[in-house]
XYZ file of C-alpha atoms in Angstrom:
720
model
C 64.370 54.514 58.701
C 68.114 53.933 58.173
C 70.202 56.859 57.021
C 70.924 56.824 53.266
C 74.570 56.085 52.543
C 76.341 58.338 50.020
C 77.424 56.915 46.670
C 81.170 56.901 46.018
C 81.096 55.560 42.483
C 83.834 53.163 41.361
C 86.564 54.642 43.540
C 86.406 52.242 46.474
C 84.921 52.495 49.934
C 85.981 55.248 52.351
C 88.154 54.476 55.371
C 86.313 53.279 58.478
C 86.964 54.485 61.993
C 89.800 52.624 63.690
C 90.446 53.594 67.338
C 93.881 51.922 67.273
C 95.185 53.995 64.344
C 97.605 56.681 65.572
C 99.504 57.531 62.378
C 102.402 55.684 60.670
C 102.271 52.042 61.689
C 105.444 50.861 63.444
C 104.633 47.154 63.573
C 105.070 46.429 59.865
C 106.750 43.845 57.626
C 108.916 43.865 54.492
C 107.112 44.637 51.232
C 107.813 43.688 47.593
C 110.639 41.342 48.577
C 111.049 39.929 45.043
C 111.695 43.380 43.606
C 114.102 44.111 46.467
C 116.153 41.003 45.615
C 116.065 41.883 41.899
C 117.279 45.410 42.654
C 120.187 44.144 44.777
C 121.220 41.677 42.035
C 121.101 44.449 39.419
C 123.192 46.742 41.627
C 125.813 44.008 42.008
C 125.754 43.564 38.227
C 126.151 47.330 37.826
C 129.255 47.237 40.036
C 130.619 44.344 37.933
C 130.041 46.337 34.717
C 131.870 49.288 36.246
C 134.852 47.146 37.256
C 134.967 45.561 33.774
C 134.779 48.971 32.092
C 137.503 50.438 34.318
C 139.797 47.507 33.541
C 139.249 47.738 29.762
C 138.680 51.462 29.165
C 141.249 54.153 28.399
C 140.047 57.794 28.716
C 143.217 58.959 26.933
C 141.442 58.133 23.678
C 139.122 61.062 24.361
C 141.823 63.474 25.547
C 144.654 62.989 23.029
C 144.601 62.920 19.187
C 145.653 59.577 17.675
C 148.138 59.045 14.830
C 147.985 56.407 12.087
C 149.559 53.834 14.402
C 146.976 54.381 17.140
C 149.464 56.195 19.394
C 148.488 59.190 21.519
C 150.095 62.512 20.640
C 151.519 64.405 23.613
C 150.880 61.687 26.175
C 153.127 62.109 29.218
C 155.666 59.351 29.843
C 155.851 58.221 26.192
C 158.266 59.024 23.314
C 155.519 61.261 21.883
C 155.346 63.438 25.007
C 157.076 66.319 23.177
C 154.912 65.901 20.062
C 151.391 67.040 21.034
C 150.134 67.982 17.553
C 148.677 65.773 14.800
C 149.911 66.408 11.244
C 148.115 65.255 8.050
C 150.358 64.218 5.136
C 147.791 65.342 2.551
C 144.945 67.410 4.009
C 143.157 67.500 0.631
C 142.313 63.807 0.968
C 140.120 64.786 3.926
C 137.684 66.163 1.339
C 136.532 62.568 0.736
C 132.930 61.829 1.822
C 134.306 58.781 3.686
C 135.644 61.189 6.308
C 132.103 61.943 7.432
C 131.252 58.240 7.577
C 134.385 56.806 9.207
C 135.656 59.899 11.065
C 139.142 59.308 9.651
C 141.048 61.007 6.813
C 142.476 58.491 4.260
C 145.992 59.906 4.631
C 148.932 59.218 6.913
C 148.798 61.093 10.204
C 151.722 61.519 12.576
C 152.515 63.335 15.806
C 154.760 66.401 15.480
C 156.286 68.945 17.831
C 155.000 71.957 15.876
C 153.108 72.648 12.668
C 154.947 73.579 9.429
C 155.287 77.320 8.957
C 156.382 77.578 5.310
C 155.790 76.209 1.814
C 158.141 73.394 0.884
C 158.046 70.391 -1.433
C 160.015 67.204 -0.854
C 161.685 67.564 -4.259
C 162.973 71.039 -3.383
C 163.925 70.187 0.201
C 165.902 67.125 -0.908
C 168.396 69.349 -2.724
C 169.096 71.540 0.334
C 170.608 70.098 3.497
C 169.010 72.597 5.902
C 165.576 72.359 4.243
C 165.702 68.547 4.268
C 166.644 68.571 7.964
C 163.553 70.710 8.629
C 161.432 68.479 6.364
C 162.406 65.352 8.345
C 160.397 66.660 11.324
C 157.266 65.725 9.355
C 158.473 62.357 8.026
C 158.728 58.845 9.334
C 162.028 57.200 10.165
C 164.208 55.312 7.681
C 164.948 57.968 5.043
C 168.694 57.335 4.830
C 169.908 56.360 1.353
C 166.488 56.646 -0.312
C 165.661 58.760 -3.338
C 162.675 61.117 -3.549
C 160.748 58.555 -5.607
C 161.417 55.797 -3.081
C 160.445 58.036 -0.162
C 157.117 58.997 -1.778
C 156.287 55.456 -2.917
C 156.946 54.157 0.620
C 154.767 56.898 2.126
C 157.525 58.034 4.473
C 157.084 61.758 3.833
C 154.369 64.105 2.581
C 154.838 65.424 -0.934
C 154.549 69.013 0.297
C 154.298 71.184 3.382
C 151.919 74.130 3.685
C 151.937 76.855 6.367
C 149.649 75.556 9.109
C 148.302 76.543 12.494
C 147.391 74.277 15.432
C 143.653 73.900 15.939
C 142.415 71.539 18.684
C 145.857 69.876 18.639
C 145.768 69.351 14.855
C 147.672 71.125 12.110
C 145.407 72.787 9.539
C 146.451 75.045 6.633
C 146.586 78.724 7.654
C 143.835 79.759 5.251
C 142.860 83.399 4.869
C 140.528 85.413 2.671
C 141.365 88.708 1.005
C 138.907 91.551 0.535
C 138.058 90.359 -2.967
C 137.081 86.952 -1.620
C 140.274 85.209 -2.856
C 141.415 82.299 -0.657
C 145.096 82.315 0.330
C 147.360 80.051 2.347
C 150.538 81.563 3.740
C 149.729 84.775 1.783
C 149.834 82.826 -1.498
C 146.847 81.998 -3.688
C 148.739 79.164 -5.469
C 150.875 76.317 -4.185
C 152.903 73.378 -5.480
C 151.323 70.045 -4.471
C 154.695 68.266 -4.621
C 153.765 66.317 -7.748
C 154.571 69.085 -10.226
C 151.074 70.601 -10.180
C 150.307 74.220 -9.314
C 146.960 74.334 -7.507
C 144.665 76.995 -6.046
C 144.569 77.539 -2.305
C 140.799 77.083 -2.377
C 141.397 73.356 -3.087
C 142.425 73.044 0.546
C 139.106 74.385 1.836
C 137.076 71.195 1.311
C 139.673 69.063 3.090
C 139.898 71.410 6.034
C 136.106 71.665 6.242
C 135.560 67.896 6.335
C 138.415 67.361 8.763
C 136.977 69.911 11.168
C 133.533 68.297 11.057
C 134.781 65.369 13.100
C 136.310 67.586 15.812
C 133.929 70.559 16.026
C 132.023 68.953 18.873
C 135.253 68.220 20.706
C 136.433 71.790 20.149
C 133.264 73.154 21.772
C 133.589 70.719 24.668
C 137.208 71.711 25.253
C 136.311 75.413 25.256
C 133.455 74.770 27.663
C 135.831 72.796 29.874
C 138.298 75.710 29.833
C 135.487 78.095 30.756
C 134.621 75.887 33.726
C 138.248 75.868 34.877
C 138.269 79.686 34.721
C 134.884 80.284 36.349
C 134.244 77.356 38.714
C 135.002 79.516 41.734
C 132.409 82.137 40.754
C 129.901 79.437 39.788
C 130.289 77.955 43.261
C 129.710 81.393 44.812
C 126.556 81.810 42.704
C 125.224 78.431 43.847
C 125.996 79.272 47.481
C 124.068 82.533 47.054
C 121.142 80.550 45.587
C 121.255 78.167 48.571
C 121.313 81.051 51.075
C 118.405 82.812 49.349
C 116.421 79.546 49.261
C 117.124 78.872 52.928
C 116.223 82.456 53.906
C 113.014 82.220 51.904
C 112.039 78.937 53.568
C 112.760 80.317 57.059
C 110.699 83.451 56.371
C 107.949 81.273 54.929
C 107.907 79.396 58.241
C 106.982 82.539 60.214
C 105.432 84.864 57.578
C 103.786 82.484 55.126
C 100.931 84.778 54.057
C 103.089 87.881 53.581
C 105.929 85.992 51.906
C 103.633 84.386 49.339
C 102.267 87.766 48.226
C 105.753 89.312 48.251
C 106.920 86.378 46.135
C 104.092 86.872 43.625
C 104.773 90.610 43.268
C 108.536 90.078 42.911
C 108.077 87.407 40.237
C 105.949 89.810 38.220
C 108.527 92.591 38.689
C 111.480 90.356 37.746
C 109.763 89.184 34.553
C 108.777 92.786 33.810
C 112.398 93.882 34.202
C 113.432 91.071 31.856
C 111.006 92.356 29.219
C 112.330 95.903 29.673
C 115.994 94.809 29.375
C 115.314 92.698 26.272
C 113.437 95.636 24.705
C 116.428 97.929 25.308
C 118.774 95.380 23.717
C 116.412 95.013 20.763
C 116.350 98.786 20.194
C 120.119 99.196 20.640
C 120.829 96.646 17.887
C 118.743 98.574 15.358
C 121.737 100.485 13.991
C 124.234 97.599 14.226
C 125.248 96.061 10.905
C 124.103 92.484 10.366
C 121.690 92.481 13.310
C 118.656 91.987 11.051
C 119.776 88.518 9.965
C 117.129 85.923 10.815
C 117.853 82.940 13.034
C 116.975 80.635 10.153
C 119.577 82.243 7.867
C 122.197 82.245 10.629
C 121.794 78.518 11.318
C 123.508 76.682 14.138
C 126.591 78.354 15.617
C 128.867 76.834 18.244
C 129.530 80.317 19.611
C 126.142 81.067 21.153
C 127.095 84.672 21.857
C 126.584 85.306 18.131
C 122.830 84.962 18.659
C 122.860 87.849 21.154
C 123.857 90.200 18.321
C 120.719 89.320 16.354
C 117.591 91.397 16.918
C 115.324 88.413 16.307
C 116.806 86.656 19.374
C 115.813 89.497 21.706
C 112.401 89.727 20.039
C 111.867 86.041 20.817
C 112.875 86.665 24.447
C 110.408 89.571 24.671
C 107.535 87.475 23.288
C 108.263 84.499 25.578
C 108.561 86.641 28.719
C 105.436 88.638 27.820
C 103.423 85.425 27.390
C 104.685 84.109 30.750
C 103.831 87.431 32.418
C 100.280 87.490 31.003
C 99.649 83.837 31.912
C 100.791 84.388 35.518
C 98.668 87.541 35.919
C 95.563 85.824 34.496
C 96.064 82.817 36.781
C 96.384 85.106 39.779
C 93.174 86.931 38.843
C 91.070 83.812 38.319
C 92.561 81.831 41.215
C 92.673 84.639 43.793
C 90.208 82.897 46.154
C 91.937 79.547 45.822
C 95.300 81.202 46.477
C 94.028 82.277 49.918
C 93.179 78.655 50.684
C 96.554 77.479 49.345
C 98.279 80.011 51.601
C 96.484 78.454 54.585
C 97.764 75.035 53.499
C 101.299 76.439 53.201
C 100.949 77.906 56.711
C 100.038 74.463 58.030
C 103.011 73.010 56.159
C 105.193 75.683 57.786
C 104.014 74.559 61.213
C 104.788 70.951 60.337
C 108.291 71.869 59.136
C 108.737 73.817 62.379
C 108.395 70.521 64.257
C 110.585 68.655 61.723
C 113.307 71.220 60.983
C 115.791 68.534 59.974
C 113.615 67.982 56.873
C 115.013 71.229 55.401
C 118.474 69.673 55.223
C 117.374 66.273 53.931
C 117.628 67.440 50.257
C 121.398 67.748 50.826
C 121.501 64.010 51.550
C 119.436 63.310 48.428
C 121.718 65.594 46.391
C 124.810 63.751 47.668
C 123.346 60.361 46.708
C 122.307 61.652 43.276
C 125.808 63.080 42.743
C 127.286 59.646 43.453
C 124.850 58.007 41.011
C 125.547 60.559 38.263
C 129.330 60.397 38.778
C 129.333 56.575 38.674
C 127.239 56.565 35.495
C 129.401 59.212 33.772
C 132.720 57.557 34.649
C 131.436 54.125 33.626
C 130.092 55.525 30.337
C 133.477 57.131 29.516
C 135.400 53.934 30.290
C 132.938 51.796 28.307
C 133.130 54.102 25.285
C 136.953 54.027 25.380
C 137.401 50.296 25.964
C 137.631 49.420 22.275
C 140.823 48.299 20.531
C 142.445 50.219 17.643
C 141.149 49.031 14.264
C 143.256 49.539 11.124
C 141.798 49.598 7.611
C 143.094 49.702 4.058
C 142.961 53.185 2.519
C 143.775 53.772 -1.136
C 143.337 56.323 -3.913
C 142.613 53.939 -6.813
C 140.150 51.071 -7.148
C 141.006 48.150 -4.898
C 139.114 45.031 -3.799
C 140.550 45.333 -0.296
C 139.475 48.949 0.253
C 138.216 49.615 3.799
C 139.046 46.065 4.910
C 140.688 45.442 8.279
C 144.473 45.089 8.134
C 147.510 44.659 10.401
C 150.082 47.472 10.102
C 152.928 45.275 11.380
C 152.961 42.956 8.352
C 150.972 44.990 5.826
C 153.981 45.820 3.627
C 154.509 42.098 2.907
C 150.838 41.117 2.751
C 148.816 40.130 -0.319
C 146.688 43.265 0.116
C 149.721 45.477 -0.455
C 150.807 43.345 -3.412
C 147.404 43.647 -5.119
C 147.007 47.339 -4.259
C 150.507 48.899 -4.346
C 149.332 52.432 -3.500
C 147.239 51.337 -0.508
C 148.072 52.089 3.131
C 147.121 50.436 6.411
C 145.980 53.287 8.634
C 144.312 53.590 12.007
C 140.559 53.939 11.396
C 138.706 53.842 14.704
C 138.367 52.005 17.991
C 136.407 48.751 17.955
C 136.878 45.032 18.564
C 135.730 41.535 17.697
C 135.817 39.871 21.137
C 132.713 38.835 23.070
C 133.148 41.895 25.296
C 133.228 44.264 22.322
C 130.265 42.577 20.624
C 128.076 43.203 23.674
C 129.509 46.642 24.422
C 126.356 48.413 23.218
C 124.361 46.202 25.594
C 126.588 47.217 28.492
C 126.093 50.882 27.595
C 122.327 50.332 27.573
C 122.545 48.563 30.952
C 124.554 51.505 32.302
C 121.899 54.004 31.192
C 119.008 51.895 32.496
C 120.605 51.369 35.919
C 121.350 55.085 36.047
C 117.645 55.853 35.662
C 116.688 53.151 38.153
C 119.174 54.272 40.834
C 118.359 57.973 40.364
C 114.628 57.298 40.654
C 115.243 55.067 43.683
C 117.137 57.877 45.475
C 114.345 60.333 44.677
C 111.710 57.852 45.881
C 113.639 57.263 49.113
C 113.571 61.003 49.793
C 109.838 61.235 49.109
C 108.960 58.307 51.382
C 111.245 59.530 54.173
C 109.720 63.016 54.180
C 106.196 61.583 53.887
C 106.700 59.377 56.941
C 108.067 62.294 58.988
C 105.219 64.684 58.111
C 102.585 61.976 58.528
C 103.835 61.411 62.078
C 103.276 65.149 62.675
C 99.717 65.120 61.302
C 98.565 62.035 63.211
C 100.081 63.196 66.516
C 97.069 64.233 68.617
C 99.288 66.185 71.025
C 102.145 67.834 69.142
C 105.039 67.270 69.600
C 104.578 64.851 72.531
C 103.080 62.110 70.347
C 105.765 62.488 67.674
C 109.014 60.451 67.458
C 112.103 62.165 68.854
C 113.783 62.190 65.407
C 111.030 61.901 62.770
C 113.349 62.038 59.744
C 115.754 59.352 60.977
C 112.882 57.181 62.168
C 111.147 57.415 58.793
C 114.406 56.837 56.858
C 115.127 53.706 58.905
C 111.623 52.291 58.291
C 111.853 53.029 54.561
C 115.185 51.258 54.089
C 114.462 48.370 56.465
C 110.972 47.443 55.305
C 110.253 49.128 51.966
C 113.368 48.943 49.780
C 111.413 46.572 47.533
C 108.492 49.010 47.185
C 110.886 51.856 46.405
C 112.634 49.681 43.808
C 109.292 48.588 42.302
C 107.983 52.119 41.810
C 111.295 53.427 40.476
C 111.585 50.418 38.121
C 108.232 51.200 36.482
C 109.260 54.827 36.027
C 112.700 53.853 34.674
C 111.194 51.545 32.041
C 109.036 54.393 30.744
C 112.004 56.787 30.729
C 114.237 54.346 28.834
C 111.460 53.875 26.244
C 111.365 57.663 25.817
C 115.143 57.666 25.296
C 114.825 54.923 22.661
C 112.085 56.874 20.867
C 114.321 59.962 20.774
C 117.180 57.808 19.455
C 114.979 56.317 16.718
C 113.704 59.774 15.787
C 117.286 61.051 15.516
C 118.362 58.092 13.365
C 115.384 58.445 11.006
C 115.786 62.186 10.441
C 115.875 62.992 6.748
C 114.453 59.594 5.710
C 111.109 59.527 7.483
C 107.838 60.350 5.794
C 105.031 62.365 7.342
C 103.217 59.269 8.594
C 106.316 58.022 10.443
C 106.958 61.485 11.874
C 103.351 61.713 13.080
C 103.506 58.243 14.657
C 106.770 59.006 16.490
C 105.398 62.332 17.677
C 102.275 60.624 19.061
C 104.342 57.951 20.814
C 106.662 60.519 22.397
C 103.693 62.585 23.551
C 101.897 59.545 25.013
C 104.944 58.326 26.918
C 105.608 61.847 28.208
C 102.074 61.946 29.611
C 102.462 58.415 30.982
C 105.702 59.389 32.755
C 103.989 62.376 34.417
C 101.068 60.178 35.498
C 103.361 57.478 36.937
C 105.344 60.112 38.865
C 102.068 61.390 40.344
C 100.924 57.877 41.294
C 104.324 56.922 42.722
C 104.520 60.038 44.865
C 101.170 59.391 46.521
C 101.816 55.643 46.735
C 104.997 56.305 48.726
C 102.975 58.438 51.159
C 100.545 55.555 51.733
C 103.427 53.077 52.128
C 105.022 55.384 54.710
C 101.748 55.522 56.676
C 100.352 51.982 56.438
C 103.369 49.858 55.488
C 101.547 47.991 52.682
C 103.088 46.896 49.372
C 103.451 49.261 46.434
C 100.489 48.122 44.329
C 98.019 48.196 47.240
C 99.285 51.601 48.340
C 99.087 52.991 44.790
C 95.493 51.740 44.475
C 94.451 53.161 47.861
C 96.099 56.536 47.115
C 94.522 56.759 43.662
C 91.011 55.956 44.898
C 91.386 58.329 47.846
C 92.364 61.142 45.473
C 89.539 60.272 43.081
C 87.063 60.499 45.959
C 88.441 63.990 46.625
C 89.024 65.020 43.032
C 87.773 68.610 43.385
C 89.981 69.252 46.393
C 92.989 67.895 44.479
C 92.286 70.229 41.561
C 91.649 73.442 43.480
C 94.058 73.054 46.403
C 96.977 70.779 45.729
C 97.739 72.132 42.262
C 97.308 75.787 43.245
C 99.812 75.210 46.052
C 102.222 73.627 43.563
C 101.804 76.715 41.373
C 102.703 79.053 44.259
C 105.762 76.987 45.147
C 106.797 77.028 41.483
C 106.642 80.833 41.536
C 109.025 80.723 44.503
C 111.517 78.661 42.501
C 111.090 81.025 39.547
C 111.839 84.021 41.766
C 115.077 82.555 43.141
C 116.258 81.446 39.691
C 115.381 84.872 38.243
C 117.260 86.813 40.926
C 120.396 84.646 40.755
C 120.220 84.433 36.939
C 120.073 88.232 36.513
C 123.015 88.661 38.877
C 125.017 85.981 36.987
C 124.222 87.579 33.613
C 125.463 91.027 34.591
C 128.547 89.581 36.296
C 129.809 87.143 33.640
C 128.827 89.271 30.621
C 130.745 92.264 31.967
C 127.762 94.578 31.547
C 128.429 96.175 34.962
C 131.638 98.208 35.207
C 132.089 97.309 38.868
C 132.579 93.642 37.866
C 134.347 94.284 34.563
C 137.850 93.532 35.900
C 136.682 90.847 38.319
C 134.801 88.587 35.903
C 136.956 85.887 34.223
C 137.739 85.962 30.498
C 135.663 83.221 28.850
C 135.032 81.736 25.418
C 131.296 81.474 26.098
C 129.993 83.522 29.001
C 126.657 81.711 28.714
C 128.339 78.553 30.089
C 128.650 79.738 33.724
C 125.357 81.654 33.475
C 123.473 78.564 32.335
C 125.235 76.453 34.962
C 124.299 78.891 37.736
C 120.684 79.101 36.516
C 120.248 75.320 36.287
C 122.067 74.797 39.593
C 119.946 77.491 41.278
C 116.777 75.807 40.069
C 117.928 72.428 41.377
C 118.855 73.962 44.748
C 115.554 75.866 44.986
C 113.700 72.737 43.878
C 115.466 70.761 46.614
C 114.333 73.149 49.361
C 110.832 73.724 47.979
C 110.377 70.001 47.357
C 110.286 69.641 51.142
C 107.325 72.039 51.249
C 105.695 70.316 48.261
C 106.058 66.888 49.876
C 104.769 68.273 53.181
C 101.701 69.762 51.463
C 100.981 66.531 49.557
C 101.354 64.423 52.712
C 99.173 66.713 54.821
C 96.564 66.822 52.065
C 96.405 63.026 51.791
C 96.278 62.705 55.572
C 93.520 65.336 55.632
C 91.441 63.257 53.197
C 92.084 60.149 55.300
C 91.132 62.070 58.455
C 87.794 63.093 56.939
C 86.901 59.499 56.157
C 88.098 58.025 59.462
C 86.666 60.604 61.855
C 83.632 62.866 62.181
C 84.809 65.610 64.532
C 82.886 64.306 67.547
C 84.391 63.795 70.985
C 84.586 60.055 70.362
C 86.114 60.444 66.888
C 87.878 63.837 66.808
C 89.698 65.216 63.800
C 93.488 65.260 63.878
C 93.672 68.331 61.636
C 94.190 71.758 63.177
C 91.180 74.022 63.688
C 92.331 76.533 61.036
C 92.923 73.818 58.457
C 89.546 72.282 59.302
C 87.650 75.549 58.847
C 89.290 76.567 55.555
C 89.484 73.217 53.773
C 86.011 72.044 54.737
C 84.139 75.292 54.207
C 85.883 76.427 51.001
C 86.235 73.167 49.074
C 83.057 71.313 49.944
C 81.231 69.811 46.983
C 77.664 71.181 47.018
C 76.174 68.574 44.723
C 75.265 65.753 47.101
C 74.995 65.025 50.780
C 78.409 63.575 51.375
C 79.754 62.547 54.784
C 82.215 65.447 54.513
C 79.287 67.903 54.559
C 77.611 66.075 57.438
C 80.898 66.121 59.372
C 81.254 69.835 58.813
C 77.699 70.431 60.139
C 78.393 68.264 63.185
C 81.582 70.173 63.905
C 79.866 73.549 63.594
C 77.017 72.363 65.840
C 79.368 71.044 68.498
C 81.319 74.255 68.422
């Protein structure tokens, strides 16, 4: 009676024994050629977009403030080099709601050497030679022989000057507030507006507030940039420390995997516990501090994030978050304690594999270098594209006018029909734009820049995954290690990936990039519809964002395993993705209890490194330790270098641990393939090590049905 064959469901047939299979196939052909050609064409187009942007763009538009003629204040090598500050003729006109829509005050703006430091009206200054000489510093040219009325009607001078202070290279009234809440400017609560009216200083507040709205973001960026210039050296030291700790951890994991995993688990728990203790002490210490009981909702958004650290509710939130993380980790360790022992065995096997392919530990540096080039190219191209517009001038007026906000030419505006119909109107610089074909499709070029950024970044990541997979697969399928392995596994695998499978890499990264760009568009639509959307629209957008987030995670999982199969068999992307998916589905329980537990342990390793470096960075940059008090740089926001070090440490730790994660995934997939190809007999021996065979087969075997895995295990035990 023939032996009953096991049922595999709808997940394909298992691999059959092939005596010629000895690991990654060397005699292979090019895959997904169409996608490879498409990717090369798109890269050439990306280079063309960059060249076009660099020829049209002008980053000075971001750096320097612009006057009403579209000239840059303080630009070196120009007549305005000694005039770095922007002066508003009438700051109160900035109180117009149009400022928030067009990002431009409807008043003349000019570049000046310094801001006015006293009250003065044109009428008063005109009668005094010294005062008028001072007043001319804030006027246009061509005042000779003109009366006060002619000067004001021509818009050559402001009607008044108020004491001002430079703020982000712009002159704003030096407003102050007395104890009684009275607003003053230059120690005066009243001022002459130059038209014979005595006005309150508080009338200036609305104009200053609206004018600062358009530059608050730039102010924060400039302060952050200054912080980076002051702390880049220490940030670099912090990242080097993170790299050394990661490298030391990986080396120790190579020789002491079991001990290091348990040490890592205990240290993660202790680090989080210390974080809870420190946050609790901060929470208690703020009890007696005035204003610390303000809620985060009442405080609102503040550009100075250090303000939040003086609020008790902030530290309470930290305590709750860390406590939840601590409890979740402890519960997972309790319930997964048996599976953790199995995962440790898998990590030990991965350590042995990395011992034979030590160059894999340094491959993330190559990936990081390529990603840095991609990010730098995208950022520079984005800046040049966003600054490649031409200056646009519009008609601004105080009274009703049919030509209001229409485009004008400042060169001939004084003799134009617009000026004749609206005598009090002015032709002022409004924004940067354009009407040419290039400017009409500028938003499309920006979209192309973002999409190619995602595609190239995903391609670089995919190249790293396939290269490492090919190297570790050659280790697994080498019957005699290292004699049956290539001399340089990493370089051999990298060469095969680029020579034969650029199309497959481009195909997988293209699918992922399309999903990511859709997620970006959904976030953009959600941002644009804020305040106008109803509950149904909000619910629909939330569902779409959630679905595409899940889809992105699923595609990343499929791509990762597909690249492993491509590295081994040399088939196209779709076939490899199907084979990998069905292979994993046939070993679903093993995937759940082994692969994911190992990922969890490696994640704890990253968390430990980030926690150690983050705590050190916090105490150093915040000046909480007296030993570093005089060494730490003076910063606007000390959270800037701390956050940079934390994020950089995570990326560095992720780079090193990703080698282990890719090794574990590759060995696991090869293990599943080995089970289906071989039976452990002398004719068809397993390629897996004896320790891996004993632990993975005995601990993860499905007891429900007589599968070939169970039969193989019995045969192996009998033969032994």
